[in-house]
Short mmCIF file of C-alpha atoms in Angstrom, two decimals:
data_model
loop_
_atom_site.label_atom_id
_atom_site.label_comp_id
_atom_site.label_asym_id
_atom_site.label_seq_id
_atom_site.Cartn_x
_atom_site.Cartn_y
_atom_site.Cartn_z
CA SER A 183 93.15 -102.66 164.06
CA GLN A 184 90.00 -104.43 165.05
CA GLN A 185 89.97 -106.12 168.41
CA GLY A 186 87.42 -108.85 167.69
CA GLU A 187 87.10 -110.91 164.56
CA GLU A 188 84.41 -113.48 164.10
CA ASP A 189 84.75 -116.67 162.16
CA PRO A 190 83.13 -117.79 159.95
CA GLN A 191 81.88 -114.65 158.24
CA ALA A 192 78.75 -116.50 157.11
CA LEU A 193 77.12 -119.75 158.17
CA SER A 194 74.12 -121.53 156.74
CA ILE A 195 72.57 -124.49 158.55
CA GLN A 196 69.33 -126.46 158.72
CA GLU A 197 66.82 -125.90 161.49
CA GLY A 198 67.58 -128.16 164.44
CA GLU A 199 71.33 -128.20 163.84
CA ASN A 200 73.85 -126.53 166.12
CA ALA A 201 75.66 -123.37 165.08
CA THR A 202 79.12 -122.47 166.31
CA MET A 203 80.73 -119.09 165.86
CA ASN A 204 84.19 -118.06 166.96
CA CYS A 205 85.68 -114.77 168.03
CA SER A 206 89.37 -114.02 168.22
CA TYR A 207 90.87 -110.93 169.79
CA LYS A 208 94.32 -109.46 170.07
CA THR A 209 94.87 -108.06 173.55
CA SER A 210 93.85 -108.87 177.12
CA ILE A 211 90.24 -108.28 177.98
CA ASN A 212 88.11 -107.30 180.93
CA ASN A 213 85.10 -109.16 179.59
CA LEU A 214 83.67 -110.37 176.30
CA GLN A 215 80.08 -110.07 175.18
CA TRP A 216 78.02 -111.55 172.38
CA TYR A 217 75.28 -109.64 170.61
CA ARG A 218 72.70 -110.51 167.97
CA GLN A 219 71.52 -108.18 165.24
CA ASN A 220 68.44 -108.97 163.22
CA SER A 221 68.26 -107.39 159.79
CA GLY A 222 67.49 -103.70 160.02
CA ARG A 223 67.50 -103.66 163.83
CA GLY A 224 69.79 -102.67 166.65
CA LEU A 225 72.06 -105.08 168.49
CA VAL A 226 70.67 -107.13 171.33
CA HIS A 227 72.86 -108.33 174.17
CA LEU A 228 72.98 -112.12 174.52
CA ILE A 229 75.58 -113.03 177.08
CA LEU A 230 78.60 -111.62 178.95
CA ILE A 231 81.56 -113.68 180.06
CA ARG A 232 84.22 -112.25 182.33
CA SER A 233 87.92 -112.87 181.82
CA ASN A 234 88.07 -115.22 184.82
CA GLU A 235 85.21 -117.40 183.52
CA ARG A 236 85.60 -120.26 181.09
CA GLU A 237 82.04 -121.16 180.17
CA LYS A 238 78.59 -119.68 180.46
CA HIS A 239 75.13 -120.86 179.50
CA SER A 240 71.91 -119.05 178.76
CA GLY A 241 69.05 -121.13 177.41
CA ARG A 242 70.18 -122.60 174.09
CA LEU A 243 73.34 -120.48 174.12
CA ARG A 244 76.70 -121.65 175.36
CA VAL A 245 79.73 -119.37 175.40
CA THR A 246 83.28 -120.45 176.09
CA LEU A 247 86.30 -118.27 176.67
CA ASP A 248 89.94 -119.26 176.32
CA THR A 249 92.07 -116.32 177.39
CA SER A 250 95.29 -118.19 176.63
CA LYS A 251 94.23 -118.46 172.98
CA LYS A 252 92.43 -115.10 173.06
CA SER A 253 89.30 -116.66 171.65
CA SER A 254 85.67 -117.24 172.45
CA SER A 255 82.99 -119.36 170.87
CA LEU A 256 79.23 -119.05 170.80
CA LEU A 257 77.23 -122.24 170.36
CA ILE A 258 73.54 -122.11 169.55
CA THR A 259 71.95 -125.50 170.01
CA ALA A 260 68.84 -126.77 168.22
CA SER A 261 68.75 -123.73 165.96
CA ARG A 262 65.50 -122.19 164.78
CA ALA A 263 64.66 -120.04 161.78
CA ALA A 264 64.26 -117.13 164.21
CA ASP A 265 67.97 -117.41 165.07
CA THR A 266 68.78 -116.06 161.60
CA ALA A 267 70.75 -112.90 162.33
CA SER A 268 74.27 -111.49 162.53
CA TYR A 269 76.19 -112.27 165.69
CA PHE A 270 78.92 -110.00 167.04
CA CYS A 271 81.44 -110.34 169.79
CA ALA A 272 82.50 -107.26 171.71
CA THR A 273 85.59 -106.93 173.86
CA VAL A 274 86.85 -104.39 176.34
CA PRO A 275 90.64 -104.14 176.63
CA PRO A 276 91.55 -103.51 180.28
CA THR A 277 94.24 -101.01 179.36
CA SER A 278 91.87 -98.76 177.50
CA GLY A 279 91.02 -96.91 180.66
CA THR A 280 87.45 -96.68 179.56
CA TYR A 281 84.81 -99.17 178.62
CA LYS A 282 85.50 -98.83 174.93
CA TYR A 283 83.75 -101.87 173.61
CA ILE A 284 85.16 -102.91 170.25
CA PHE A 285 82.96 -105.00 168.02
CA GLY A 286 84.04 -107.60 165.51
CA THR A 287 82.79 -107.83 161.95
CA GLY A 288 80.13 -110.38 162.81
CA THR A 289 79.02 -113.81 161.64
CA ARG A 290 75.91 -113.88 159.46
CA LEU A 291 73.91 -116.94 160.43
CA LYS A 292 71.13 -118.26 158.24
CA VAL A 293 68.94 -121.03 159.58
CA LEU A 294 66.93 -122.78 156.90
CA ALA A 295 63.49 -124.10 157.79
CA ASP B 113 58.49 -99.16 177.15
CA THR B 114 61.36 -98.23 174.81
CA ALA B 115 64.74 -98.31 176.54
CA VAL B 116 66.88 -96.52 173.97
CA SER B 117 65.13 -94.53 171.29
CA GLN B 118 66.50 -92.67 168.30
CA THR B 119 64.97 -90.20 165.92
CA PRO B 120 64.65 -90.16 163.04
CA LYS B 121 64.75 -93.78 161.95
CA TYR B 122 65.49 -92.84 158.34
CA LEU B 123 67.21 -89.74 157.06
CA VAL B 124 67.69 -88.99 153.37
CA THR B 125 69.43 -85.77 152.53
CA GLN B 126 71.59 -84.00 149.99
CA MET B 127 75.34 -83.60 150.17
CA GLY B 128 76.38 -80.45 152.00
CA ASN B 129 73.36 -80.33 154.29
CA ASP B 130 73.49 -80.30 158.09
CA LYS B 131 71.45 -82.83 160.05
CA SER B 132 70.95 -84.04 163.60
CA ILE B 133 70.09 -87.38 165.14
CA LYS B 134 68.66 -87.59 168.63
CA CYS B 135 68.94 -90.33 171.21
CA GLU B 136 67.27 -90.84 174.55
CA GLN B 137 67.53 -93.61 177.13
CA ASN B 138 65.25 -94.25 180.08
CA LEU B 139 67.37 -96.93 181.76
CA GLY B 140 69.19 -94.63 184.15
CA HIS B 141 72.51 -95.57 182.57
CA ASP B 142 75.40 -93.18 183.11
CA THR B 143 77.10 -93.64 179.73
CA MET B 144 75.91 -93.21 176.18
CA TYR B 145 77.59 -93.95 172.86
CA TRP B 146 77.38 -93.34 169.15
CA TYR B 147 78.42 -96.13 166.81
CA LYS B 148 78.56 -96.08 163.03
CA GLN B 149 77.80 -99.26 161.10
CA ASP B 150 78.94 -99.29 157.50
CA SER B 151 77.65 -101.33 154.59
CA LYS B 152 79.86 -104.25 155.57
CA LYS B 153 78.25 -104.31 159.03
CA PHE B 154 81.42 -103.14 160.74
CA LEU B 155 80.56 -101.24 163.94
CA LYS B 156 82.90 -98.42 164.82
CA ILE B 157 82.69 -96.37 167.99
CA MET B 158 82.55 -92.63 167.44
CA PHE B 159 81.84 -90.97 170.76
CA SER B 160 80.95 -91.74 174.34
CA TYR B 161 79.66 -89.57 177.15
CA ASN B 162 79.72 -90.47 180.82
CA ASN B 163 77.53 -88.27 182.99
CA LYS B 164 77.54 -85.60 180.26
CA GLU B 165 81.33 -85.68 179.98
CA LEU B 166 83.00 -86.76 176.74
CA ILE B 167 85.16 -89.81 177.48
CA ILE B 168 85.67 -91.35 174.06
CA ASN B 169 86.32 -89.31 170.96
CA GLU B 170 87.59 -91.49 168.17
CA THR B 171 89.15 -90.25 164.97
CA VAL B 172 86.04 -88.77 163.49
CA PRO B 173 85.87 -85.75 161.17
CA ASN B 174 85.11 -82.61 163.12
CA ARG B 175 81.97 -82.24 161.01
CA PHE B 176 80.51 -84.64 163.59
CA SER B 177 79.69 -83.01 166.90
CA PRO B 178 78.02 -84.83 169.77
CA LYS B 179 76.12 -83.08 172.48
CA SER B 180 74.81 -84.45 175.75
CA PRO B 181 72.42 -82.06 177.47
CA ASP B 182 71.88 -84.54 180.30
CA LYS B 183 72.62 -88.16 181.20
CA ALA B 184 69.57 -89.43 179.36
CA HIS B 185 70.20 -87.72 176.03
CA LEU B 186 72.96 -87.80 173.46
CA ASN B 187 72.56 -86.06 170.14
CA LEU B 188 74.73 -86.15 167.05
CA HIS B 189 74.99 -83.22 164.70
CA ILE B 190 76.63 -83.61 161.32
CA ASN B 191 77.68 -80.63 159.23
CA SER B 192 78.34 -80.56 155.49
CA LEU B 193 77.23 -84.11 154.89
CA GLU B 194 79.27 -86.20 152.46
CA LEU B 195 78.43 -89.34 150.49
CA GLY B 196 80.71 -91.38 152.74
CA ASP B 197 78.61 -90.47 155.77
CA SER B 198 75.88 -92.79 154.52
CA ALA B 199 75.59 -95.54 157.13
CA VAL B 200 73.46 -96.67 160.02
CA TYR B 201 74.15 -94.77 163.22
CA PHE B 202 73.42 -96.53 166.48
CA CYS B 203 73.06 -94.98 169.88
CA ALA B 204 73.74 -97.19 172.89
CA SER B 205 73.88 -96.87 176.64
CA SER B 206 75.45 -98.77 179.49
CA GLN B 207 76.28 -98.50 183.15
CA LEU B 208 80.00 -97.79 182.97
CA THR B 209 80.94 -98.79 186.48
CA SER B 210 79.48 -102.27 186.21
CA GLY B 211 81.05 -102.99 182.80
CA GLY B 212 77.77 -104.43 181.81
CA ALA B 213 75.85 -104.91 178.64
CA PHE B 214 75.03 -102.28 176.12
CA ARG B 215 71.47 -101.46 175.19
CA PHE B 216 71.23 -100.32 171.60
CA GLY B 217 68.74 -98.08 169.92
CA PRO B 218 67.04 -99.15 166.68
CA GLY B 219 69.45 -97.18 164.52
CA THR B 220 69.16 -94.25 162.13
CA ARG B 221 69.77 -95.07 158.49
CA LEU B 222 71.38 -92.03 156.92
CA THR B 223 71.52 -91.79 153.14
CA VAL B 224 73.39 -88.91 151.59
CA LEU B 225 72.59 -88.28 147.92
#
């Protein structure tokens, strides 16, 4: 079964508001990454958080990781219309023996101008 | 300067035909991947090559055959195309040893009629 599952599946907010997306996974991880996919495009890496880290920031992005709950959240502050995209988490189980990144089903974010 | 490129971007073909998709990366990464994204946006890993050696081979029909002539190229050949093969196929690359981020290509939208 899928390693990462994002929640909510879809999110619609007004420009300027914050957007929070969650990712839950089932097994231990080496690291967890968040990606953005604009419609009709490839995925773009946003941020990587290692299993021994709890929080990471990059510009308007803030990622948290709770390995005890096997969950991560991505917060986008002061959202813009250009943030409209699908957001995916990707996890690498340490026991896989290879870097087999497994992607969740994604959260479709719509930011209304 | 394109990091990961794929050709063609669109592929429309009849059932039963054989087709190939090509991928090239100029990042010097040692590992390349093929992912399939279905209509529900679910990304599923198909194959991965590390330094031209196949390291991930998921449960994929043997009509799909990857080939990596060198570290910078990974091609995907599909025989006897079926309707269910219609999807977007993404090539990606990463540096395996660092467990770092993936770089994705723009995708190839395959439509089987």
